Each structure stands twice: as C-alpha cells, then as structure tokens.
Short mmCIF file of C-alpha atoms in Angstrom, two decimals:
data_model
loop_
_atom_site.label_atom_id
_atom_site.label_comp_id
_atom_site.label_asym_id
_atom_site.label_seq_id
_atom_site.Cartn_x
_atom_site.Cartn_y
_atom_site.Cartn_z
CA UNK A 1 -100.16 39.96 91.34
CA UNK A 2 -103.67 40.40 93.03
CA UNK A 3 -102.53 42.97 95.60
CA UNK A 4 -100.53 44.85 92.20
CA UNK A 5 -104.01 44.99 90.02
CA UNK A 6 -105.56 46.01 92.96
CA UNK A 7 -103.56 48.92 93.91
CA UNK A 8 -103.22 49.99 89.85
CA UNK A 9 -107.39 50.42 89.93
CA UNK A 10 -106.84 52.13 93.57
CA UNK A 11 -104.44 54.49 91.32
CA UNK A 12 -106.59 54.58 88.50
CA UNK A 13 -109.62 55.47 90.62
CA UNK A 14 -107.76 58.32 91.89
CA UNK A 15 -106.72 59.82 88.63
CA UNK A 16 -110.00 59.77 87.55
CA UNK A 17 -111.20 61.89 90.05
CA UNK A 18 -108.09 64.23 89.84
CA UNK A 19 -108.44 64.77 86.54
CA UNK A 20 -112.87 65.04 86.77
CA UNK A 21 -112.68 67.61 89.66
CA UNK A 22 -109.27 68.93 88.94
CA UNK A 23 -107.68 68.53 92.84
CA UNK A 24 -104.47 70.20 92.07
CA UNK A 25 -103.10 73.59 93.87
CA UNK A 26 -104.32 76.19 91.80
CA UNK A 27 -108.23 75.03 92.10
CA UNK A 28 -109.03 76.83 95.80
CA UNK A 29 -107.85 80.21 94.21
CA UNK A 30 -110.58 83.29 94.99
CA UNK A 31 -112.12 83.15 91.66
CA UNK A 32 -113.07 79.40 91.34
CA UNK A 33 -114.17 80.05 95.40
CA UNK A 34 -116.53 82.52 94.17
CA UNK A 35 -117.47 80.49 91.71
CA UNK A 36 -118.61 77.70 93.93
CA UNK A 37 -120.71 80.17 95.80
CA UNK A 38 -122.37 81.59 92.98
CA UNK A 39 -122.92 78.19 90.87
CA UNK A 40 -126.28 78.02 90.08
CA UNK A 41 -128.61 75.44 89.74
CA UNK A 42 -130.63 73.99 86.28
CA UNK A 43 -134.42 73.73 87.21
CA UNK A 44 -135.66 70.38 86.51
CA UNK A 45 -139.68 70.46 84.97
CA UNK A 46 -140.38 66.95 86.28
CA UNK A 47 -143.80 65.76 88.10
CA UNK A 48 -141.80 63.17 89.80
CA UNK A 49 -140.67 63.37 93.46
CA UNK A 50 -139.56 61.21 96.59
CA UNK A 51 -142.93 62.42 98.70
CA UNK A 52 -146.35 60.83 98.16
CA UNK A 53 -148.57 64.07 97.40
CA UNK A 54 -151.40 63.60 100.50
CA UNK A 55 -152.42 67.14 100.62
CA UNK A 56 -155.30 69.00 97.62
CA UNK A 57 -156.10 72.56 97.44
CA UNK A 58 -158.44 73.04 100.63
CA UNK A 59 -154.98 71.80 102.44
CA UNK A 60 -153.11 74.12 100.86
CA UNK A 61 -155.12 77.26 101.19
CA UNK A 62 -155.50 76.03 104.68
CA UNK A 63 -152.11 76.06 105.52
CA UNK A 64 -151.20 79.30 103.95
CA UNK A 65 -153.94 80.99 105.70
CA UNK A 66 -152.43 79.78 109.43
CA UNK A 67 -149.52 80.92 107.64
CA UNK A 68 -150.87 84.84 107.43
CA UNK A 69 -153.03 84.54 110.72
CA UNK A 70 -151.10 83.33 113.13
CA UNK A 71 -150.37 83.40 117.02
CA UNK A 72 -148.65 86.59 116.59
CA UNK A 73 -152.23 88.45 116.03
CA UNK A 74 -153.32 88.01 119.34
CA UNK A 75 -149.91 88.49 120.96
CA UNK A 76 -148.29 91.51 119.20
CA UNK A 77 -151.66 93.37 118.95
CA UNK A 78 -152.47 93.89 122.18
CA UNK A 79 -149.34 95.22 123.42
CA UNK A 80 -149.04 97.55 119.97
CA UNK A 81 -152.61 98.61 120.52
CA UNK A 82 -152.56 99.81 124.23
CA UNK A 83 -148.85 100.76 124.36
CA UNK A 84 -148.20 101.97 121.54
CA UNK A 85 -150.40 102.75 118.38
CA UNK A 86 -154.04 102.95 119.79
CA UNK A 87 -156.75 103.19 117.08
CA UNK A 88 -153.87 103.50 114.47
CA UNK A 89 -152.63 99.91 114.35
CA UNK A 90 -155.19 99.51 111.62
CA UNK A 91 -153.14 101.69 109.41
CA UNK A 92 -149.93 99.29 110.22
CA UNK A 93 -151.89 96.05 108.86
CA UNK A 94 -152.85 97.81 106.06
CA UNK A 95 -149.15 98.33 105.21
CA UNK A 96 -148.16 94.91 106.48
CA UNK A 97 -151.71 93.63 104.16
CA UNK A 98 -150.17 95.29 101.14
CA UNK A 99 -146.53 93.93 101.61
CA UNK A 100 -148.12 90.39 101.73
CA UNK A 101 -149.84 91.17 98.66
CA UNK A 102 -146.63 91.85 97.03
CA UNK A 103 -144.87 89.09 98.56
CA UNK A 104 -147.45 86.34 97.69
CA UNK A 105 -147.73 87.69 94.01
CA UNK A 106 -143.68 87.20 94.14
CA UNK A 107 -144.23 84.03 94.65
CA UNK A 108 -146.69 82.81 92.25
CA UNK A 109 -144.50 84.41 90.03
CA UNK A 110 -141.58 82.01 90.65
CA UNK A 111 -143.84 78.95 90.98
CA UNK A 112 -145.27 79.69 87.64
CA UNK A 113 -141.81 79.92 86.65
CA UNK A 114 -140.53 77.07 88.16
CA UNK A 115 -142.54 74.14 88.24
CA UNK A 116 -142.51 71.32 90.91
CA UNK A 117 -141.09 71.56 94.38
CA UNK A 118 -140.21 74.73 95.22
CA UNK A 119 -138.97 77.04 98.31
CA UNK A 120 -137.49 80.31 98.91
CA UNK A 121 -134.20 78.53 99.12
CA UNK A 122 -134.76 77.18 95.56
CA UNK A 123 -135.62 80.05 93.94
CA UNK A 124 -133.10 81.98 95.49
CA UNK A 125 -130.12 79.00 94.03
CA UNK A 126 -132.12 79.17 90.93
CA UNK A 127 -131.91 82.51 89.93
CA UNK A 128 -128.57 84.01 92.56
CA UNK A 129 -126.54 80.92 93.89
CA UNK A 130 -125.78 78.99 96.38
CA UNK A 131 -124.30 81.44 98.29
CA UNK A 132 -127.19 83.73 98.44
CA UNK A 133 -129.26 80.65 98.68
CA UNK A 134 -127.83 78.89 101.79
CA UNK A 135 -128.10 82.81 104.13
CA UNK A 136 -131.42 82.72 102.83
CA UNK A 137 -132.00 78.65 103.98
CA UNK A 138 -130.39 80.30 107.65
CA UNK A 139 -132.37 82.78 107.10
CA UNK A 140 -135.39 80.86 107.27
CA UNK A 141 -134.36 78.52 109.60
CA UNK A 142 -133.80 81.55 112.42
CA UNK A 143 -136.96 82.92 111.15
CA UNK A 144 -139.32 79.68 112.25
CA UNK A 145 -136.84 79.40 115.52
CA UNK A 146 -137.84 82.89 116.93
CA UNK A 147 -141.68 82.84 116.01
CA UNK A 148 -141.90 79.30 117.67
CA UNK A 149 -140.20 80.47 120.50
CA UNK A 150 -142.69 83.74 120.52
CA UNK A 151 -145.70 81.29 119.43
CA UNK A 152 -144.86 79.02 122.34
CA UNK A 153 -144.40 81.21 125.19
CA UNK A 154 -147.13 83.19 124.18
CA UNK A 155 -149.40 79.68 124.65
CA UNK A 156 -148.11 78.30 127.68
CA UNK A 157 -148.94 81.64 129.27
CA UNK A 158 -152.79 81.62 127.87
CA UNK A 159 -153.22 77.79 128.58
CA UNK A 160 -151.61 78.09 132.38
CA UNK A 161 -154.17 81.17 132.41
CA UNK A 162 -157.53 79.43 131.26
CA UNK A 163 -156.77 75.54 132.64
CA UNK A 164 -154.65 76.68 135.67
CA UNK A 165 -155.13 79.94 137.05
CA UNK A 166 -152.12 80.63 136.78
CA UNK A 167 -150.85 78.33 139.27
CA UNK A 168 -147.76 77.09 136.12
CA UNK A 169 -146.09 80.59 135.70
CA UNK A 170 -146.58 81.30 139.44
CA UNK A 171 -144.13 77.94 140.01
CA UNK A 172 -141.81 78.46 137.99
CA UNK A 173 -140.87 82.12 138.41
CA UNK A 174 -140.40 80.54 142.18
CA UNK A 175 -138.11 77.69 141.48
CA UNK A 176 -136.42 78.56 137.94
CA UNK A 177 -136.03 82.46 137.84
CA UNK A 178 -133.39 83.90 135.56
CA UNK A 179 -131.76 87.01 136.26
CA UNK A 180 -130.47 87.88 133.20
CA UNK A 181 -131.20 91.14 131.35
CA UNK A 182 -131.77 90.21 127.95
CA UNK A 183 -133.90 86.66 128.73
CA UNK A 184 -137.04 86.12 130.00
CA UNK A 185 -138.06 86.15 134.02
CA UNK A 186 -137.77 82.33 134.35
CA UNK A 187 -137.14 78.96 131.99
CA UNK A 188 -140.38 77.89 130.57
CA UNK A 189 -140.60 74.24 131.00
CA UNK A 190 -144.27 74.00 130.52
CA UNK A 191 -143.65 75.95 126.97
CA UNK A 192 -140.97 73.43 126.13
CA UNK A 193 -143.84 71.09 127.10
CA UNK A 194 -146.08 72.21 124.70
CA UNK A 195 -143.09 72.25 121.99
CA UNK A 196 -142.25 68.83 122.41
CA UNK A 197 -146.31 67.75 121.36
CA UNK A 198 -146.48 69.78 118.23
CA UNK A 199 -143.29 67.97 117.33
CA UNK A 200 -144.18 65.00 118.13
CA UNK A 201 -147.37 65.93 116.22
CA UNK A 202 -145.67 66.53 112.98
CA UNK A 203 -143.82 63.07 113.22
CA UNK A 204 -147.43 61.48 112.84
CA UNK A 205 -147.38 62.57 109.25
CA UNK A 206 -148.28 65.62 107.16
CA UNK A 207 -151.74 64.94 106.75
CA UNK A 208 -152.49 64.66 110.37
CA UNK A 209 -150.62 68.08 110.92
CA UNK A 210 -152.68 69.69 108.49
CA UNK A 211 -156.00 68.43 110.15
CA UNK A 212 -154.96 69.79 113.66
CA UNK A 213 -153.79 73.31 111.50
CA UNK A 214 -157.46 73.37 110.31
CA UNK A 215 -159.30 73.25 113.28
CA UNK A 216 -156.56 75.97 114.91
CA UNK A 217 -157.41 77.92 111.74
CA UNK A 218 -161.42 77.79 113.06
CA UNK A 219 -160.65 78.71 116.72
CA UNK A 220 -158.65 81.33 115.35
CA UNK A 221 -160.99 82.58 112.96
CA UNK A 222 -164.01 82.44 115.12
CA UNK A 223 -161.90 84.14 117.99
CA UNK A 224 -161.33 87.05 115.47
CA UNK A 225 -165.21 87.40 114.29
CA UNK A 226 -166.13 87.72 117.94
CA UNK A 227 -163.02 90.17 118.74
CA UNK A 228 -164.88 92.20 116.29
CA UNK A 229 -168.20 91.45 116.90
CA UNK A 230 -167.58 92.68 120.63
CA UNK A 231 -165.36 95.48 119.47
CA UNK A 232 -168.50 96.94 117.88
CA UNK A 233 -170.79 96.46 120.39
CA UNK A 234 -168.41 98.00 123.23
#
C-alpha cells in the first residue's frame, strides 16, 4: 500500500504542475512563444539584497570615471590623430562627450525610476522583455570581451616596451606567429598573462578591485595633464 500512496502523490505532483503551467500541446504555439520573450518583469522597490554594500560615493564616481577614461584614450588616439583626423579629433570627442552626456542622463533617468540594483539588462526586461533584454545581456557581454581583448594587448605591448625593451613581442612573433589575415601577427601569451592577474585580482573582492581602479585612475589622469601640459609647450 506504501509503494500505491506513493505513486498517487508522484501522480498528484504531476497534475499539479500540468494544470499550474499548463504542459499540454497547444502551449508552444507562436503566440504564447512570443509571449515568453516579451514577458516582462515587476520592479521590486526593496533595500534588501544578497551583496554586502562595501563601496560609498568616492567608489562609485571612481569607477565610473575609469569607466569614461579608459585604455582606449591612449590607444585609439594616437593612431586616429596621425593617420587619420590630425588636429580634428577634438571635434570627434566632442561628439563622443555629448553622446555620453545623453547616455549617462539616460541612465539616471532609469535609476531614479527604478530603485535598487539595476543594469542595462534590467532596465531593458523592465520596460521591453526578456527577449530584448537577454541580446542586450550578449550584448554587453561581447562588448567587455572585445575592449579587454583591445585593453590587454594594448598593455602587454607598453609594459614589454618600458620593462623589456621589447625583448617579449620580439619572442613571440619568432616562436608563435600566426598567419592568418584577419588575427593578429602572433598569440599573445604575455597579454593572456596580464589577463589572468586582473582576474585573479577581482576574485580578491570588490573593494580591493576598486582600490587598484583608483590608483589606475591617477596614473591615468596625471598621464593626461602632462600629455597636455607638453602638448602646449611643444
């Protein structure tokens, strides 16, 4: 009688989730599909979340300034300015200053709107769907790929430069060339180096991470003061 009762709540278990999510035939048709991609979800107004808050506003402004200033200014630049642009790149950041403008207004819009944790990703399944919301999540996620891959090669080929003379790139463009079209000259282990510490960097915690971003924030700041400070002078 044991193995009977214990099958009839097996059964019973079942039905209720037949009947709660309605598994029959007719519920993969194209509508309820497009449904499901387009569901969107409630905000929640709560203060309460799974992360201890470490980080105050100094953090904060910190990080979103590494955020707008980063590696790419002394990579991209360089080759727009000589190749390219000359004296006129200044017109392009003032394009690319007033886009950011709009884009950081855009978003204390939505976290004014939307209180607690937020992301693109959220506020994109807030207001669109999950559909929308998850190519924007890929989105992202191919976004911080490529500039870490940029951000990266870009420093093993300064640090090689100013510790090593050079002696890095010179090896490995020996021993691990690529002759492919649309990759780079050789595989950059001393870049995937260089990856590997930062993450092993942001496994020591949040806080830490922010630290580190704060004094890259003053290299990079004083670096820019005397690119301009000599650019005047010369």
């Amino acid at each position: 009688s044991s193995g009977i009762n214990a099958e009839y709540v097996e059964f019973q278990t079942f039905q209720h989730y037949y009947n709660e999510y309605n598994l029959s035939s007719h519920t993969w048709t194209m509508a309820s599909v497009l449904q499901r991609l387009t569901q969107r979800r409630v905000p929640e107004h709560t203060s309460e979340a799974g992360l201890r808050r470490c980080l105050g506003v100094f953090d904060l402004v910190n990080n979103g300034f590494s955020v707008m200033v980063g590696a790419g200014i002394f990579v991209i630049t360089p080759v727009l300015t000589a190749d390219t642009t000359g004296p006129a790149v200044i017109v392009s950041y003032f394009i690319a200053g007033i886009a950011s403008l709009i884009s950081a207004l855009t978003y204390s819009e939505l976290a004014g709107k939307f209180q607690g944790v937020g992301s693109a990703y959220l506020y994109v399944y807030y207001v669109l769907g999950e559909l929308a919301a998850s190519v924007i999540g890929i989105s992202m996620m191919i976004e911080a790929m490529i500039g870490m891959a940029s951000v990266m090669k870009s420093l093993s080929i300064y640090t090689d430069q100013l510790l090593f003379n050079g002696t890095i790139i010179h090896w490995q463009t020996e021993n691990l060339s690529l002759n492919v079209n649309f990759m780079a000259g050789y595989i950059d282990l001393f870049g995937l180096f260089l990856l590997f510490l930062a993450g092993v960097l942001n496994l020591l915690g949040v806080k830490q991470t922010i630290v580190f971003n704060a004094f890259c924030n003053m290299v990079v700041l004083l670096s820019l003061v005397l690119i301009i400070i000599m650019g005047f002078i010369l």
